[in-house]
Amino acid sequence: MNSGLIYAGIALLIIVIAVVVVLMLRRRVAAITEQPQVATVDVAPVISDAPDDGLPSDLTDADLSAILEVEIPDAAAGRLHRLRARLARSNNAIGKGLLALLSSGELTDSTWDEVEETLLTADLGVGPTHELIARLRTRVKVEGVTTPEHIKMLLREELLTLVDPTLDRDIMMSVDGRPAVILVVGVNGTGKTTTVGKLARLLIADGQAVVLGAADTFRAAAADQLQTWGDRVGAAVVRGPEGGDPAAVAFDAVRIGAEAGADTVVIDTAGRLHTKTGLMDELGKVKRVVEKQSPVDEVLLVLDATTGQNGLAQARVFRDVVAITGIALTKLDGTARGGIVVAVQRELGVPVKLVGLGEGPDDLALFDPVEFVEALVGDL
Ligand code: GDP
Ligand code: GDP
Ligand code: MG
């Protein structure tokens, strides 16, 4: 037999053993601390260091303190608020446009043209921009708006309508009797792996047990990068041989997650150019293979907010290959094009659920329409 296969088999066996050990440790820690929600966070070092013959009942105080050294992420709630300054700074193109509207004593046609231009520059998109301006102009006229406070209120209301607070933005996190399965897709360098790592932290902060699938098998470094995130925060990482079949890794991650009683399995995939048909087909296959054993509950498309219209073109192609259920918009800290939130939701008909606001481990927030609009309007 091929020695590569034997090594792969051994690796898989070790992963299965590690996950079983982790599952037992979770119970043990839960019993000790009587805080099962916290205990689920604390398993990573055991996964990395577990001796194959070590039994959970041998757990010593030293083991326990090692367990407790896993990083505890910031709580998920209120993150966007905490990151608001960053968000507001990054969205100052919209801010400037609105400021022009506010500060001009008389609202002339050329003022409105200027507003239109800045909203377009912010990637709000032609349709939404015209819609917003038409509604604002009408309301300014009908309501006889004169004070900056009143205009600000109108802006807040109309922007919120555009961002659409009625969309369901919950990340599918747990499902009765089996782990929720989240597939993360997108073009190279958009921030998939980083987002998977940050998302794992968010879920773990929420008290979940998380298994990550390193289905980016093109580069060993990709799986290492994910492993680093997993180790830091306490998520088991299922990997395959370099150059192996990504569908097989995804399949194994979901199976192992189910066997280990995980709440959520998050699968990282290789970046692919939306113009390469073969790779896009492969992505469809990853999803189909996973679906042989479990529904895929969430397909998150990771989009780099700085890529603007090109990002929208990518989004369309991905949507046609795998049914996207949510968007993770990364690098919103580095762009003045926050309008892309509205544009991409319109384009795909699915909500932005997560936003990346930096490279730090806790710089990922659940998207909140009200907070977002406040960041745009609040400081004017
Ligand atoms: P094909 O290669 O295009 O024919 O696609 P397959 O449906 O055969 O799946 C490709 C890979 O996914 C295989 O090499 C398997 O490793 C994995 N796979 C697919 N279905 C299963 C399954 O039912 N069990 C396991 N363990 N792996 C599967
Ligand atoms: P992948 O190829 O899609 O897996 O992308 P990676 O996760 O490896 O990320 C590519 C680069 O983008 C890395 O340097 C990340 O730190 C960076 N990145 C990811 N998300 C954000 C974000 O929200 N803000 C900033 N400023 N950088 C980010
Ligand atoms: Mg990656």
Short mmCIF file of C-alpha atoms and ligand atoms in Angstrom, two decimals:
data_model
loop_
_atom_site.label_atom_id
_atom_site.label_comp_id
_atom_site.label_asym_id
_atom_site.label_seq_id
_atom_site.Cartn_x
_atom_site.Cartn_y
_atom_site.Cartn_z
CA MET A 1 0.00 0.00 0.00
CA ASN A 2 1.00 3.57 -0.64
CA SER A 3 2.76 5.00 2.45
CA GLY A 4 0.96 8.33 2.01
CA LEU A 5 -2.33 6.56 2.53
CA ILE A 6 -1.05 4.88 5.67
CA TYR A 7 0.07 8.22 7.10
CA ALA A 8 -3.27 9.76 6.20
CA GLY A 9 -5.01 6.84 7.96
CA ILE A 10 -2.86 7.27 11.05
CA ALA A 11 -3.50 11.01 11.07
CA LEU A 12 -7.23 10.45 10.85
CA LEU A 13 -7.11 7.91 13.67
CA ILE A 14 -5.24 10.40 15.88
CA ILE A 15 -7.82 13.07 15.14
CA VAL A 16 -10.68 10.74 16.04
CA ILE A 17 -8.97 9.74 19.30
CA ALA A 18 -8.23 13.38 20.12
CA VAL A 19 -11.80 14.42 19.53
CA VAL A 20 -13.14 11.59 21.69
CA VAL A 21 -10.71 12.60 24.44
CA VAL A 22 -11.82 16.17 24.11
CA LEU A 23 -15.45 15.19 24.35
CA MET A 24 -14.79 13.29 27.56
CA LEU A 25 -12.72 16.17 28.94
CA ARG A 26 -15.52 18.58 28.23
CA ARG A 27 -17.79 16.50 30.43
CA ARG A 28 -15.13 16.28 33.12
CA VAL A 29 -14.42 20.02 33.13
CA ALA A 30 -18.12 20.73 33.08
CA ALA A 31 -18.59 18.61 36.15
CA ILE A 32 -15.70 20.32 37.94
CA THR A 33 -16.65 23.88 37.18
CA GLU A 34 -20.40 23.36 37.05
CA GLN A 35 -20.29 25.84 34.18
CA PRO A 36 -20.68 23.75 31.07
CA GLN A 37 -20.92 26.84 28.87
CA VAL A 38 -17.50 28.00 29.90
CA ALA A 39 -16.06 24.53 29.89
CA THR A 40 -16.77 24.02 26.22
CA VAL A 41 -14.31 26.79 25.46
CA ASP A 42 -11.40 25.13 27.13
CA VAL A 43 -10.38 22.15 25.09
CA ALA A 44 -7.69 23.21 22.61
CA PRO A 45 -4.41 22.42 24.38
CA VAL A 46 -5.68 18.96 25.09
CA ILE A 47 -6.31 18.39 21.42
CA SER A 48 -2.81 19.45 20.48
CA ASP A 49 -1.05 17.75 23.36
CA ALA A 50 -3.20 14.76 24.16
CA PRO A 51 -1.07 11.63 24.49
CA ASP A 52 -2.71 8.86 22.51
CA ASP A 53 -2.81 6.62 25.57
CA GLY A 54 -3.89 9.31 28.07
CA LEU A 55 -7.25 8.75 29.63
CA PRO A 56 -9.48 11.62 30.69
CA SER A 57 -9.77 10.12 34.15
CA ASP A 58 -6.02 10.79 34.55
CA LEU A 59 -6.61 14.51 34.29
CA THR A 60 -4.33 16.27 36.78
CA ASP A 61 -4.49 19.76 38.21
CA ALA A 62 -1.67 20.72 35.84
CA ASP A 63 -3.76 19.53 32.90
CA LEU A 64 -6.64 21.54 34.17
CA SER A 65 -4.67 24.74 34.49
CA ALA A 66 -3.28 24.19 31.01
CA ILE A 67 -6.84 23.86 29.81
CA LEU A 68 -7.77 27.10 31.47
CA GLU A 69 -5.02 28.96 29.61
CA VAL A 70 -6.93 28.93 26.36
CA GLU A 71 -7.79 32.46 25.31
CA ILE A 72 -11.23 33.62 26.28
CA PRO A 73 -12.64 35.78 23.49
CA ASP A 74 -14.58 38.98 24.00
CA ALA A 75 -18.32 38.50 24.24
CA ALA A 76 -20.16 38.61 20.95
CA ALA A 77 -22.73 41.12 22.10
CA GLY A 78 -21.98 44.79 21.64
CA ARG A 79 -18.88 44.28 19.50
CA LEU A 80 -20.06 46.46 16.70
CA HIS A 81 -20.69 49.20 19.20
CA ARG A 82 -17.18 48.85 20.56
CA LEU A 83 -15.81 48.95 17.03
CA ARG A 84 -18.00 51.86 16.05
CA ALA A 85 -15.23 54.43 15.94
CA ARG A 86 -13.36 52.28 13.45
CA LEU A 87 -16.47 51.72 11.41
CA ALA A 88 -17.37 55.39 11.39
CA ARG A 89 -13.86 56.37 10.33
CA SER A 90 -13.86 53.84 7.53
CA ASN A 91 -17.18 55.05 6.22
CA ASN A 92 -16.36 58.70 6.04
CA ALA A 93 -17.17 58.95 2.33
CA ILE A 94 -20.82 58.52 3.16
CA GLY A 95 -20.25 60.74 6.18
CA LYS A 96 -18.83 63.47 3.98
CA GLY A 97 -21.71 63.23 1.56
CA LEU A 98 -24.21 63.59 4.31
CA LEU A 99 -22.24 66.40 5.86
CA ALA A 100 -22.39 68.29 2.57
CA LEU A 101 -26.13 67.91 2.67
CA LEU A 102 -26.35 69.07 6.25
CA SER A 103 -24.05 72.04 6.11
CA SER A 104 -25.28 73.74 2.96
CA GLY A 105 -27.80 76.31 4.09
CA GLU A 106 -29.99 75.86 1.05
CA LEU A 107 -30.59 72.46 -0.55
CA THR A 108 -30.00 73.18 -4.22
CA ASP A 109 -29.84 70.73 -7.11
CA SER A 110 -26.10 70.89 -7.09
CA THR A 111 -26.02 69.95 -3.41
CA TRP A 112 -28.07 66.87 -4.17
CA ASP A 113 -25.76 66.05 -7.11
CA GLU A 114 -22.82 66.22 -4.76
CA VAL A 115 -24.55 63.92 -2.32
CA GLU A 116 -25.28 61.49 -5.12
CA GLU A 117 -21.68 61.45 -6.20
CA THR A 118 -20.34 60.70 -2.74
CA LEU A 119 -22.90 57.96 -2.14
CA LEU A 120 -21.86 56.34 -5.44
CA THR A 121 -18.21 56.63 -4.45
CA ALA A 122 -19.09 54.78 -1.27
CA ASP A 123 -20.31 51.83 -3.40
CA LEU A 124 -23.90 52.20 -2.33
CA GLY A 125 -24.85 51.31 -5.89
CA VAL A 126 -26.80 53.29 -8.47
CA GLY A 127 -30.25 51.97 -7.59
CA PRO A 128 -30.04 52.46 -3.82
CA THR A 129 -28.40 55.87 -4.24
CA HIS A 130 -31.19 57.18 -6.44
CA GLU A 131 -33.77 55.65 -4.17
CA LEU A 132 -32.25 57.28 -1.11
CA ILE A 133 -31.96 60.69 -2.68
CA ALA A 134 -35.49 60.60 -4.07
CA ARG A 135 -36.92 59.69 -0.68
CA LEU A 136 -34.87 62.32 1.11
CA ARG A 137 -35.83 65.05 -1.35
CA THR A 138 -39.49 64.19 -1.05
CA ARG A 139 -39.45 64.12 2.71
CA VAL A 140 -37.46 67.33 2.97
CA LYS A 141 -40.11 69.02 0.82
CA VAL A 142 -43.19 67.41 2.34
CA GLU A 143 -42.09 67.73 5.95
CA GLY A 144 -40.64 71.21 5.44
CA VAL A 145 -37.37 70.14 7.00
CA THR A 146 -35.08 72.96 8.01
CA THR A 147 -32.99 72.02 11.00
CA PRO A 148 -29.88 69.84 10.82
CA GLU A 149 -31.33 67.68 13.60
CA HIS A 150 -34.37 66.93 11.52
CA ILE A 151 -32.32 66.12 8.43
CA LYS A 152 -30.16 63.86 10.50
CA MET A 153 -33.23 62.00 11.71
CA LEU A 154 -34.47 61.55 8.15
CA LEU A 155 -31.10 60.22 7.06
CA ARG A 156 -31.03 57.78 9.92
CA GLU A 157 -34.48 56.46 9.07
CA GLU A 158 -33.93 56.23 5.33
CA LEU A 159 -30.49 54.64 5.59
CA LEU A 160 -31.89 52.08 7.99
CA THR A 161 -34.64 51.25 5.51
CA LEU A 162 -31.97 50.69 2.86
CA VAL A 163 -29.87 48.45 5.08
CA ASP A 164 -33.09 46.58 5.89
CA PRO A 165 -33.51 45.74 9.58
CA THR A 166 -36.12 43.08 8.74
CA LEU A 167 -33.60 40.56 7.34
CA ASP A 168 -32.79 37.56 9.53
CA ARG A 169 -29.11 37.90 10.36
CA ASP A 170 -28.70 35.10 12.87
CA ILE A 171 -25.79 32.84 12.13
CA MET A 172 -27.08 29.28 12.14
CA MET A 173 -25.42 28.07 15.32
CA SER A 174 -26.99 24.92 16.56
CA VAL A 175 -29.55 22.48 15.39
CA ASP A 176 -31.36 19.85 17.43
CA GLY A 177 -29.44 16.61 17.64
CA ARG A 178 -26.58 17.44 15.27
CA PRO A 179 -23.97 20.12 14.72
CA ALA A 180 -24.87 23.10 12.57
CA VAL A 181 -22.70 23.11 9.43
CA ILE A 182 -21.28 26.37 8.11
CA LEU A 183 -19.41 26.41 4.80
CA VAL A 184 -17.18 29.43 4.21
CA VAL A 185 -16.42 30.35 0.60
CA GLY A 186 -14.87 33.18 -1.38
CA VAL A 187 -12.05 34.42 -3.57
CA ASN A 188 -8.38 34.22 -2.49
CA GLY A 189 -7.27 36.67 0.15
CA THR A 190 -10.72 37.96 1.03
CA GLY A 191 -10.23 36.80 4.62
CA LYS A 192 -11.88 33.37 4.72
CA THR A 193 -9.48 31.65 7.06
CA THR A 194 -9.24 34.67 9.33
CA THR A 195 -13.02 34.92 9.42
CA VAL A 196 -13.38 31.22 10.23
CA GLY A 197 -10.97 31.69 13.14
CA LYS A 198 -12.72 34.78 14.42
CA LEU A 199 -16.12 33.16 13.97
CA ALA A 200 -14.97 30.15 15.98
CA ARG A 201 -14.03 32.57 18.77
CA LEU A 202 -17.44 34.22 18.59
CA LEU A 203 -19.24 30.88 18.76
CA ILE A 204 -17.04 29.65 21.60
CA ALA A 205 -17.62 32.90 23.49
CA ASP A 206 -21.27 32.03 23.09
CA GLY A 207 -20.66 28.71 24.84
CA GLN A 208 -20.50 26.40 21.85
CA ALA A 209 -18.20 23.49 21.07
CA VAL A 210 -16.71 24.06 17.62
CA VAL A 211 -14.95 21.82 15.11
CA LEU A 212 -13.14 23.42 12.18
CA GLY A 213 -12.59 21.72 8.82
CA ALA A 214 -9.44 22.72 6.92
CA ALA A 215 -10.77 22.02 3.44
CA ASP A 216 -8.19 24.32 1.88
CA THR A 217 -5.85 21.47 1.00
CA PHE A 218 -3.87 23.29 -1.68
CA ARG A 219 -1.28 24.66 0.73
CA ALA A 220 -0.13 23.09 3.98
CA ALA A 221 0.21 26.64 5.32
CA ALA A 222 -3.54 27.14 4.98
CA ALA A 223 -4.32 24.29 7.36
CA ASP A 224 -1.56 25.47 9.71
CA GLN A 225 -3.09 28.94 9.77
CA LEU A 226 -6.45 27.46 10.74
CA GLN A 227 -4.83 25.16 13.28
CA THR A 228 -3.26 28.19 14.97
CA TRP A 229 -6.68 29.80 15.33
CA GLY A 230 -8.16 26.54 16.62
CA ASP A 231 -5.40 26.08 19.19
CA ARG A 232 -5.70 29.62 20.48
CA VAL A 233 -9.37 29.49 21.12
CA GLY A 234 -10.17 25.87 21.72
CA ALA A 235 -11.65 24.47 18.55
CA ALA A 236 -10.66 21.06 17.19
CA VAL A 237 -9.27 21.22 13.65
CA VAL A 238 -9.80 18.41 11.16
CA ARG A 239 -7.18 18.36 8.41
CA GLY A 240 -6.33 16.20 5.43
CA PRO A 241 -3.16 15.50 3.49
CA GLU A 242 -1.79 18.41 1.44
CA GLY A 243 -3.22 18.25 -2.06
CA GLY A 244 -5.94 15.89 -0.83
CA ASP A 245 -9.60 16.04 -1.76
CA PRO A 246 -11.20 19.04 -0.03
CA ALA A 247 -14.60 17.34 -0.19
CA ALA A 248 -13.23 14.44 1.80
CA VAL A 249 -11.85 16.77 4.51
CA ALA A 250 -15.15 18.61 4.73
CA PHE A 251 -16.98 15.30 4.96
CA ASP A 252 -14.67 14.09 7.73
CA ALA A 253 -14.97 17.36 9.66
CA VAL A 254 -18.75 17.06 9.72
CA ARG A 255 -18.62 13.39 10.68
CA ILE A 256 -16.11 13.98 13.47
CA GLY A 257 -18.06 17.01 14.67
CA ALA A 258 -21.19 14.89 14.90
CA GLU A 259 -19.39 12.03 16.67
CA ALA A 260 -17.85 14.46 19.15
CA GLY A 261 -21.16 16.13 19.89
CA ALA A 262 -19.99 19.53 18.65
CA ASP A 263 -22.51 22.33 18.30
CA THR A 264 -21.09 23.80 15.11
CA VAL A 265 -18.74 22.69 12.34
CA VAL A 266 -17.18 25.50 10.31
CA ILE A 267 -15.49 24.53 7.05
CA ASP A 268 -12.79 26.73 5.53
CA THR A 269 -12.30 26.29 1.79
CA ALA A 270 -9.55 27.18 -0.65
CA GLY A 271 -9.80 30.54 -2.30
CA ARG A 272 -10.78 30.27 -5.89
CA LEU A 273 -11.07 32.68 -8.71
CA HIS A 274 -14.69 32.99 -9.66
CA THR A 275 -13.54 32.86 -13.29
CA LYS A 276 -12.04 29.35 -12.99
CA THR A 277 -14.89 27.00 -13.79
CA GLY A 278 -13.11 23.83 -12.64
CA LEU A 279 -12.51 25.23 -9.16
CA MET A 280 -16.02 26.54 -8.89
CA ASP A 281 -17.32 23.08 -9.79
CA GLU A 282 -15.13 21.62 -7.08
CA LEU A 283 -16.76 23.94 -4.57
CA GLY A 284 -20.19 22.68 -5.59
CA LYS A 285 -18.88 19.17 -5.05
CA VAL A 286 -17.63 19.97 -1.53
CA LYS A 287 -21.15 21.02 -0.62
CA ARG A 288 -22.79 18.01 -2.26
CA VAL A 289 -20.44 15.56 -0.54
CA VAL A 290 -21.10 17.12 2.89
CA GLU A 291 -24.82 16.91 2.18
CA LYS A 292 -24.53 13.14 1.91
CA GLN A 293 -24.48 13.09 5.69
CA SER A 294 -25.77 16.44 6.91
CA PRO A 295 -27.56 19.50 5.60
CA VAL A 296 -25.33 22.53 5.11
CA ASP A 297 -27.09 25.12 7.24
CA GLU A 298 -25.17 28.18 6.27
CA VAL A 299 -23.02 29.12 3.28
CA LEU A 300 -21.12 32.28 4.14
CA LEU A 301 -19.61 34.21 1.26
CA VAL A 302 -16.59 36.19 2.40
CA LEU A 303 -16.25 39.45 0.49
CA ASP A 304 -13.48 42.02 0.78
CA ALA A 305 -15.24 45.37 1.17
CA THR A 306 -12.36 47.16 -0.53
CA THR A 307 -12.93 45.39 -3.86
CA GLY A 308 -16.18 47.23 -4.59
CA GLN A 309 -17.90 46.36 -7.86
CA ASN A 310 -15.51 43.49 -8.57
CA GLY A 311 -16.64 41.97 -5.29
CA LEU A 312 -20.20 42.06 -6.56
CA ALA A 313 -19.18 40.25 -9.74
CA GLN A 314 -17.56 37.53 -7.60
CA ALA A 315 -20.64 37.28 -5.45
CA ARG A 316 -22.88 36.57 -8.42
CA VAL A 317 -20.75 33.67 -9.61
CA PHE A 318 -20.52 32.10 -6.17
CA ARG A 319 -24.25 32.44 -5.72
CA ASP A 320 -24.81 30.43 -8.88
CA VAL A 321 -22.61 27.55 -7.68
CA VAL A 322 -23.58 27.27 -3.99
CA ALA A 323 -26.69 28.83 -2.52
CA ILE A 324 -25.28 31.66 -0.40
CA THR A 325 -27.19 32.25 2.85
CA GLY A 326 -25.15 35.08 4.32
CA ILE A 327 -22.30 37.47 3.66
CA ALA A 328 -19.25 38.14 5.77
CA LEU A 329 -17.95 41.53 4.70
CA THR A 330 -14.29 41.87 5.67
CA LYS A 331 -11.86 44.79 5.81
CA LEU A 332 -14.60 47.32 6.40
CA ASP A 333 -12.01 49.06 8.59
CA GLY A 334 -9.89 49.80 5.55
CA THR A 335 -12.38 51.31 3.18
CA ALA A 336 -14.59 54.32 2.73
CA ARG A 337 -16.97 52.14 0.77
CA GLY A 338 -19.38 51.03 3.46
CA GLY A 339 -22.23 51.37 0.99
CA ILE A 340 -21.21 47.95 -0.32
CA VAL A 341 -23.27 46.52 2.55
CA VAL A 342 -26.43 47.72 0.85
CA ALA A 343 -25.25 46.95 -2.67
CA VAL A 344 -24.30 43.35 -1.99
CA GLN A 345 -27.49 42.59 -0.09
CA ARG A 346 -29.50 43.91 -3.01
CA GLU A 347 -27.44 41.95 -5.50
CA LEU A 348 -27.64 38.59 -3.75
CA GLY A 349 -30.86 38.96 -1.84
CA VAL A 350 -29.14 37.68 1.32
CA PRO A 351 -28.10 39.65 4.39
CA VAL A 352 -24.68 40.75 5.54
CA LYS A 353 -24.34 38.78 8.76
CA LEU A 354 -20.77 39.45 9.82
CA VAL A 355 -18.36 42.33 9.37
CA GLY A 356 -14.59 42.24 9.71
CA LEU A 357 -13.17 45.41 11.22
CA GLY A 358 -9.50 44.58 11.63
CA GLU A 359 -6.91 41.84 11.82
CA GLY A 360 -7.23 41.21 15.55
CA PRO A 361 -8.86 38.02 16.82
CA ASP A 362 -11.93 39.83 18.14
CA ASP A 363 -12.31 42.22 15.20
CA LEU A 364 -15.35 40.44 13.84
CA ALA A 365 -18.85 41.56 14.72
CA LEU A 366 -22.33 40.34 14.11
CA PHE A 367 -23.78 42.89 11.74
CA ASP A 368 -26.36 45.13 13.31
CA PRO A 369 -28.25 47.53 11.01
CA VAL A 370 -28.97 50.12 13.70
CA GLU A 371 -25.37 50.22 14.90
CA PHE A 372 -24.18 50.44 11.33
CA VAL A 373 -26.40 53.39 10.52
CA GLU A 374 -25.43 55.07 13.78
CA ALA A 375 -21.81 54.72 12.74
CA LEU A 376 -22.63 56.46 9.48
CA VAL A 377 -24.76 59.25 10.86
CA GLY A 378 -24.05 59.46 14.56
CA ASP A 379 -20.94 61.60 14.55
CA LEU A 380 -22.12 64.18 12.06
P1 GDP B 1 -16.07 12.20 -7.41
O1 GDP B 1 -14.64 12.10 -7.00
O2 GDP B 1 -16.32 13.39 -8.30
O3 GDP B 1 -16.61 10.94 -7.97
O4 GDP B 1 -16.89 12.55 -6.10
P2 GDP B 1 -17.31 11.60 -4.91
O5 GDP B 1 -18.77 11.76 -4.67
O6 GDP B 1 -16.80 10.22 -5.14
O7 GDP B 1 -16.57 12.19 -3.64
C1 GDP B 1 -15.25 12.68 -3.66
C2 GDP B 1 -14.55 12.44 -2.34
O8 GDP B 1 -15.37 12.80 -1.27
C3 GDP B 1 -14.18 10.99 -2.19
O9 GDP B 1 -12.82 10.80 -2.56
C4 GDP B 1 -14.39 10.72 -0.73
O10 GDP B 1 -13.16 10.84 -0.05
C5 GDP B 1 -15.31 11.83 -0.26
N1 GDP B 1 -16.62 11.24 -0.04
C6 GDP B 1 -17.71 11.33 -0.84
N2 GDP B 1 -18.74 10.63 -0.32
C7 GDP B 1 -18.28 10.10 0.82
C8 GDP B 1 -18.86 9.25 1.79
O11 GDP B 1 -20.02 8.84 1.71
N3 GDP B 1 -18.06 8.89 2.84
C9 GDP B 1 -16.75 9.36 2.94
N4 GDP B 1 -16.02 8.99 3.99
N5 GDP B 1 -16.20 10.15 2.05
C10 GDP B 1 -16.94 10.50 1.00
P1 GDP B 2 -8.19 33.82 2.71
O1 GDP B 2 -7.18 33.63 1.60
O2 GDP B 2 -9.53 34.18 2.13
O3 GDP B 2 -8.27 32.67 3.64
O4 GDP B 2 -7.71 35.11 3.52
P2 GDP B 2 -7.00 35.21 4.95
O5 GDP B 2 -7.95 34.85 6.03
O6 GDP B 2 -5.71 34.43 4.90
O7 GDP B 2 -6.76 36.78 5.07
C1 GDP B 2 -6.02 37.52 4.14
C2 GDP B 2 -5.51 38.79 4.80
O8 GDP B 2 -6.61 39.67 5.10
C3 GDP B 2 -4.82 38.54 6.13
O9 GDP B 2 -3.69 39.35 6.21
C4 GDP B 2 -5.87 38.97 7.16
O10 GDP B 2 -5.29 39.40 8.36
C5 GDP B 2 -6.54 40.10 6.44
N1 GDP B 2 -7.91 40.37 6.95
C6 GDP B 2 -8.92 39.50 7.08
N2 GDP B 2 -10.03 40.10 7.57
C7 GDP B 2 -9.70 41.42 7.78
C8 GDP B 2 -10.42 42.58 8.26
O11 GDP B 2 -11.60 42.53 8.61
N3 GDP B 2 -9.73 43.75 8.32
C9 GDP B 2 -8.42 43.84 7.93
N4 GDP B 2 -7.84 45.04 8.01
N5 GDP B 2 -7.72 42.78 7.46
C10 GDP B 2 -8.34 41.58 7.39
MG MG B 3 -7.45 30.82 3.60
#
